[in-house]
XYZ file of C-alpha atoms in Angstrom:
333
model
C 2.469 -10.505 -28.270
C -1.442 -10.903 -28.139
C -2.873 -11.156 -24.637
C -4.806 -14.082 -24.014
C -8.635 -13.073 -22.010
C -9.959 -16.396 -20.477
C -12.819 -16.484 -17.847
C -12.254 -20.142 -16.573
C -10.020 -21.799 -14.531
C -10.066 -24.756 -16.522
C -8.955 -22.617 -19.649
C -6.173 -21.653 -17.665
C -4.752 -24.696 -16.645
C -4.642 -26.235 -19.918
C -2.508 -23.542 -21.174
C 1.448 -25.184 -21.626
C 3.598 -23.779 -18.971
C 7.464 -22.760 -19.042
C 9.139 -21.240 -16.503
C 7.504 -19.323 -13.597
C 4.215 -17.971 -13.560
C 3.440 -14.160 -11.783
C 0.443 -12.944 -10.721
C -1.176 -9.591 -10.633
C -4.525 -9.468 -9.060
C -7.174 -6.453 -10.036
C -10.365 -5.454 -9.648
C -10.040 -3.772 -12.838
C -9.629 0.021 -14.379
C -5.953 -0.300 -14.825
C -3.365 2.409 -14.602
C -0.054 2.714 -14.638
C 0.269 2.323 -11.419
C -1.368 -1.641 -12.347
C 1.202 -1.379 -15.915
C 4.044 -1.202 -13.229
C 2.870 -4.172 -11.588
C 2.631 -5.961 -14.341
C 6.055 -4.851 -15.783
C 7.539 -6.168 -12.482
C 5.983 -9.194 -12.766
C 7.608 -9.763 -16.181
C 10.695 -9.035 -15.258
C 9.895 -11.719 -12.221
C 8.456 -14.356 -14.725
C 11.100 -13.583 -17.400
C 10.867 -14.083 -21.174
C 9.799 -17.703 -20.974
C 7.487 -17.505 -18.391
C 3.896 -16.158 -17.843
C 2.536 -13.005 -16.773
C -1.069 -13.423 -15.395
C -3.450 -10.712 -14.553
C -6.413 -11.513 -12.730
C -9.574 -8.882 -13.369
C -11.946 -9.629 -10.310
C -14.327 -7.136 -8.646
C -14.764 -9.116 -5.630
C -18.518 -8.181 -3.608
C -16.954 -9.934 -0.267
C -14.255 -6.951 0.816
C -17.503 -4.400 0.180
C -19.193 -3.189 2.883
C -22.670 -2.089 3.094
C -23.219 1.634 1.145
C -19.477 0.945 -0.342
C -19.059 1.278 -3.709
C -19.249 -2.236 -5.400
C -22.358 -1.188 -8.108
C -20.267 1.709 -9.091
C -16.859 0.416 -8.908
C -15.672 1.242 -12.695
C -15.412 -1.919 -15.393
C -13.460 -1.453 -18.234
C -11.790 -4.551 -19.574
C -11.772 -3.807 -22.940
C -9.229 -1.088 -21.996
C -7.985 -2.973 -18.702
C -7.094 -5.465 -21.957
C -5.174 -2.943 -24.010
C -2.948 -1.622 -20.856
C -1.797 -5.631 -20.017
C -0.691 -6.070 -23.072
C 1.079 -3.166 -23.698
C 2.326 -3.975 -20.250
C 3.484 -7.273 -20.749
C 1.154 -9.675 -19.716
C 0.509 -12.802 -21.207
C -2.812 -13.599 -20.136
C -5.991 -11.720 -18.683
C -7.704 -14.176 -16.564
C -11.765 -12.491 -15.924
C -13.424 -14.641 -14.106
C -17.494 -14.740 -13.169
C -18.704 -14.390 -9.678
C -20.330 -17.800 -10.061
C -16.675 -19.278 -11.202
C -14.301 -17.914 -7.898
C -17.660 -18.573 -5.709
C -19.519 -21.586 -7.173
C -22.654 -22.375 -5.479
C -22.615 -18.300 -3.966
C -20.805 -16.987 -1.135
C -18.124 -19.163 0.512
C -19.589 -20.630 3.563
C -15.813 -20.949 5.039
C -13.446 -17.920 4.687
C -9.996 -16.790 5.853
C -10.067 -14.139 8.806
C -7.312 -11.881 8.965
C -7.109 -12.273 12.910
C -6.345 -9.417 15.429
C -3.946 -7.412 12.577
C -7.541 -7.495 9.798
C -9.542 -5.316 12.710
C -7.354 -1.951 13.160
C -6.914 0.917 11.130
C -8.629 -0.189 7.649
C -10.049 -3.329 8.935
C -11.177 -0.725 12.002
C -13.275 1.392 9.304
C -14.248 -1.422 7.183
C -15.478 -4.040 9.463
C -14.857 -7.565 7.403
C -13.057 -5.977 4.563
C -9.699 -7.861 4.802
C -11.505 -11.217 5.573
C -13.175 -11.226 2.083
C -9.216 -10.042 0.819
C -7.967 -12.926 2.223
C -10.670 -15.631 1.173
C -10.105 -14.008 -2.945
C -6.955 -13.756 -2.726
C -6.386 -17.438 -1.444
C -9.232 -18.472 -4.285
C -7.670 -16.688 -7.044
C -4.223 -18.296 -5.897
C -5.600 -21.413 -6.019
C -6.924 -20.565 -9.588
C -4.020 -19.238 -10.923
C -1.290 -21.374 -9.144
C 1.408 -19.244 -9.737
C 5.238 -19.153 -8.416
C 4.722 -15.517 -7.237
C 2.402 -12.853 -6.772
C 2.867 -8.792 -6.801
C 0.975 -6.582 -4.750
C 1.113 -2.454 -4.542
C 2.521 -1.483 -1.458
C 0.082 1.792 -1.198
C -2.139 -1.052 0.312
C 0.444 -1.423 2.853
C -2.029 -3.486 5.691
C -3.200 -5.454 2.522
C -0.019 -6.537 1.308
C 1.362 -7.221 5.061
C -1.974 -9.537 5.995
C -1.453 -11.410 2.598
C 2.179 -12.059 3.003
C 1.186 -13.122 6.750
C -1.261 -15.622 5.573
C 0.319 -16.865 3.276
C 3.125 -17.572 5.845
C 0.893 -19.260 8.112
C -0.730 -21.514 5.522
C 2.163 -22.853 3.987
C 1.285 -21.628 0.319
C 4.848 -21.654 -0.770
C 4.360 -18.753 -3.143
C 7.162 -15.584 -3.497
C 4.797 -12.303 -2.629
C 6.301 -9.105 -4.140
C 5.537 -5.637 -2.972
C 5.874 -3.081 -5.092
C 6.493 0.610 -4.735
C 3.581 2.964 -5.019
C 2.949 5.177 -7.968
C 2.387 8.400 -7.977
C 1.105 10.968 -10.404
C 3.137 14.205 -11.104
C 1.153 16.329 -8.280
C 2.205 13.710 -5.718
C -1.356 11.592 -5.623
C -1.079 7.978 -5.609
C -2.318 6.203 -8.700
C -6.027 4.843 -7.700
C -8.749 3.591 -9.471
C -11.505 5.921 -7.158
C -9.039 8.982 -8.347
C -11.600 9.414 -11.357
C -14.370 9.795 -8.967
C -12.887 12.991 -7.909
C -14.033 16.590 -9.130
C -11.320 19.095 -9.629
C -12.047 21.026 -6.306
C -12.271 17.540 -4.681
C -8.621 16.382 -6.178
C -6.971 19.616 -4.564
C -8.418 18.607 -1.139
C -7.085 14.832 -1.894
C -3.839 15.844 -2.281
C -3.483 16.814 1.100
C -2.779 13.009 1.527
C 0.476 12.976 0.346
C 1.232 16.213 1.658
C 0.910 14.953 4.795
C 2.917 12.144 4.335
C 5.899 13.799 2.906
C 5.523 16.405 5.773
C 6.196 13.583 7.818
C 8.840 11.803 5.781
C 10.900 15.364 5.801
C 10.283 15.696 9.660
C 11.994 12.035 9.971
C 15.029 12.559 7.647
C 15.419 16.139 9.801
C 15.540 13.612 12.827
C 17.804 11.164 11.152
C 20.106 13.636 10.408
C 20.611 14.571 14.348
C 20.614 10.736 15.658
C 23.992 11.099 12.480
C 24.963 13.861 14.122
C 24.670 12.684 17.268
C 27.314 9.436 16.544
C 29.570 12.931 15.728
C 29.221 14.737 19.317
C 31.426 14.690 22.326
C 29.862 11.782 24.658
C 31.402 13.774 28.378
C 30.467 17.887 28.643
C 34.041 17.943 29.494
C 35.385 17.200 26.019
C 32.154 19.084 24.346
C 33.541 22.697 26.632
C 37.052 21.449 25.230
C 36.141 21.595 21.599
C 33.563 24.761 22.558
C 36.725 26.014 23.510
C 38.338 25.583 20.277
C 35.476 27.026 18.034
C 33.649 23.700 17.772
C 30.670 25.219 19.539
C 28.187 23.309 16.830
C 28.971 20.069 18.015
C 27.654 21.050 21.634
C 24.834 22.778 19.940
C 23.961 19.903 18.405
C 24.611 17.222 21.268
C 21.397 19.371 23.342
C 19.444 18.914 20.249
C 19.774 15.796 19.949
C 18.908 15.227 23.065
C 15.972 16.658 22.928
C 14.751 15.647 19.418
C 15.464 12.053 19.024
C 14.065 10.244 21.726
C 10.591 12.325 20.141
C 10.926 11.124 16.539
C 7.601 9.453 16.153
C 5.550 11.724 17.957
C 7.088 14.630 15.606
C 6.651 12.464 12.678
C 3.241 12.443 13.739
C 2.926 15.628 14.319
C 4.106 17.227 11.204
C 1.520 15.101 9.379
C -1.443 15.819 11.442
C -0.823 19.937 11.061
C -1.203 19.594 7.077
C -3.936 17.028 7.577
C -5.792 19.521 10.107
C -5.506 22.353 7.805
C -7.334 20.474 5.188
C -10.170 20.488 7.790
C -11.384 24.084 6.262
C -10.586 23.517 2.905
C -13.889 23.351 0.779
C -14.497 20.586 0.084
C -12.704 19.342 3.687
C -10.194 16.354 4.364
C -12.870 13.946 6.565
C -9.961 12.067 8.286
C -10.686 8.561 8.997
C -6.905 8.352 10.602
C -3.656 8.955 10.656
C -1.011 6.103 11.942
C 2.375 5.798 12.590
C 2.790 1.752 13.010
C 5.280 -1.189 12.631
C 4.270 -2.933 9.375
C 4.462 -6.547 11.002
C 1.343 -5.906 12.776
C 0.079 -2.509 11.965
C 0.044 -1.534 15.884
C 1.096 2.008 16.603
C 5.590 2.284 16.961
C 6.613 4.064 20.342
C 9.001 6.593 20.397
C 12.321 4.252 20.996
C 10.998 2.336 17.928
C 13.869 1.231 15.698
C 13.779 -0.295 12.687
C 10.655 -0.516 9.762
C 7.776 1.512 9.899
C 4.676 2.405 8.303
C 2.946 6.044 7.863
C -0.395 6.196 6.986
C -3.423 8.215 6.304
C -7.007 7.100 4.926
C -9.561 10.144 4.339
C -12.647 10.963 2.616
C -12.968 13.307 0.310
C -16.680 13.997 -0.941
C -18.219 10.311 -1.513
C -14.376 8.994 -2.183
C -12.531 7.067 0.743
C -8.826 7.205 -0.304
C -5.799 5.849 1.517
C -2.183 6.328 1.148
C 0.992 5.433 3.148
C 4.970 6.055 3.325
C 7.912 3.718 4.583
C 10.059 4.787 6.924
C 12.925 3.968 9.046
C 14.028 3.967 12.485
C 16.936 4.254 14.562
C 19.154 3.763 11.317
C 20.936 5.917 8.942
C 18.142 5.166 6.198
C 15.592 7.712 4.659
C 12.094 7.239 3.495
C 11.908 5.244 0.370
């Protein structure tokens, strides 16, 4: 199969459809952890339908001194990896062709959830998400779009507007990638020196610090459905040898109702120990929040949550986030 590199809309729409139409939207210098987008997406689209990738560095989510002159560009090998990938068509369009006539006077705002945490440290970022995002939909008209879920507030403000608007398109989310040493697959990784990529990984380090703290907690709320619910029948089976079970009932009782804050906790101490690493972790934060509107989960939270972490490491901002639940007997995905 040859992929298919148009720059207009128009060239787009007069291609023959059959069957559904998926969406991957870029700004370019594909991975794999874009290739397993794009895979999805086929497998979404199936044989007879269309796999579209969009290749857009878009100058509205870039904030003043951000890195939109330097941001790599490499479609001719962007072009290679979607094909080999599975896409049908790579759709690069100009600035002048999503933003005729030069920046949209009326834009989408991303509302109270677009101004914490990411939208906190880049003021205005998720409104310029947003507005491309609902351009390139309109562009590309597709039946469903897939989105990396290591952009966690991203993905959760796009599936929320399109929600509220009424776009009536499927969004996808798909599991982050990771390389071998635990880093999540990002296009600023190549800005990153050696000594600079052994300070990033504290990143992930943190975040599985965190996910092991919550399965450790997990495990006692288990436990917990196991052990005697009156001290009478706990000094019964104490009695009888079963001394773990009232071990474990104090535990619990002092664990669970904590399991955030140690979540938290476990994170932060790998996160702060990166503080004296040379180069250092500069820690822009570290959140523990419920993925519906990104605010921070208490510590009787049940049910989905979201830990994240966005840093600096040298002149490279870098963000990364696990799912977790709750209050259930599920582990970190």
């Amino acid at each position: 199969m040859s992929t298919a590199l148009l720059r207009t809309a128009d060239e787009l729409h007069a291609r023959v459809r059959h069957g559904r139409r998926a969406v991957v939207m870029t700004m370019g210098a594909l991975h794999e952890g874009h290739a397993t987008l794009i895979r999805a997406a086929r497998e979404i689209a199936g044989p007879d339908g269309e796999v579209v990738v969009t290749v857009f560095v878009n100058p509205l989510q870039f904030g003043a001194g951000e890195d939109l002159d330097r941001y790599p560009r490499t479609l001719d090998a962007d072009l290679k990896i979607a094909e080999q990938a599975g896409a049908d068509v790579v759709f690069a369009p100009s600035v002048d062709e999503v933003y005729p006539g030069g920046e949209p006077q009326v834009r989408v705002t991303a509302g109270p959830m677009g101004t914490v945490l990411e939208g906190a440290s880049r003021p205005g970022h998720f409104d310029g998400v947003l507005t491309v995002v609902a351009k390139l939909l309109h562009l590309t008209r597709p039946d469903a779009a897939l989105f990396g879920q290591k952009d966690a507030q991203q993905l959760a403000l796009i599936r929320r507007m399109v929600r509220d608007l009424n776009f009536g398109i499927e969004i996808v989310g798909v599991p982050t990638v990771r390389e071998s040493d635990g880093l999540a697959l990002s296009s600023r990784n190549r800005y990153l020196s050696v000594d600079e990529r052994r300070t990033a990984l504290t990143l992930s380090r943190a975040l599985f610090a965190g996910r092991d703290r919550h399965a450790a907690q997990e495990a006692l709320r288990a436990r917990a459905l196991e052990v005697p619910s009156t001290r009478a029948r706990a000094e019964a089976l104490s009695a009888i040898g079963e001394s773990r079970a009232a071990a474990d009932a104090h535990a619990v009782a002092k664990a669970v109702p904590n399991a955030a804050a140690a979540v938290r906790a476990a994170a932060r101490q790998v996160l702060d120990e990166a503080l004296h690493f040379d180069p250092p972790l500069e820690l822009d934060y570290l959140a523990l929040v419920d993925p519906s509107d990104f605010t921070e989960i208490d510590d009787d939270f049940t049910g989905e949550a979201v830990l994240a972490v966005a840093a600096r490491v040298g002149t490279t901002r870098l963000i990364d986030n696990l799912p977790l639940t709750f209050g259930t007997l599920g582990a970190a995905s």
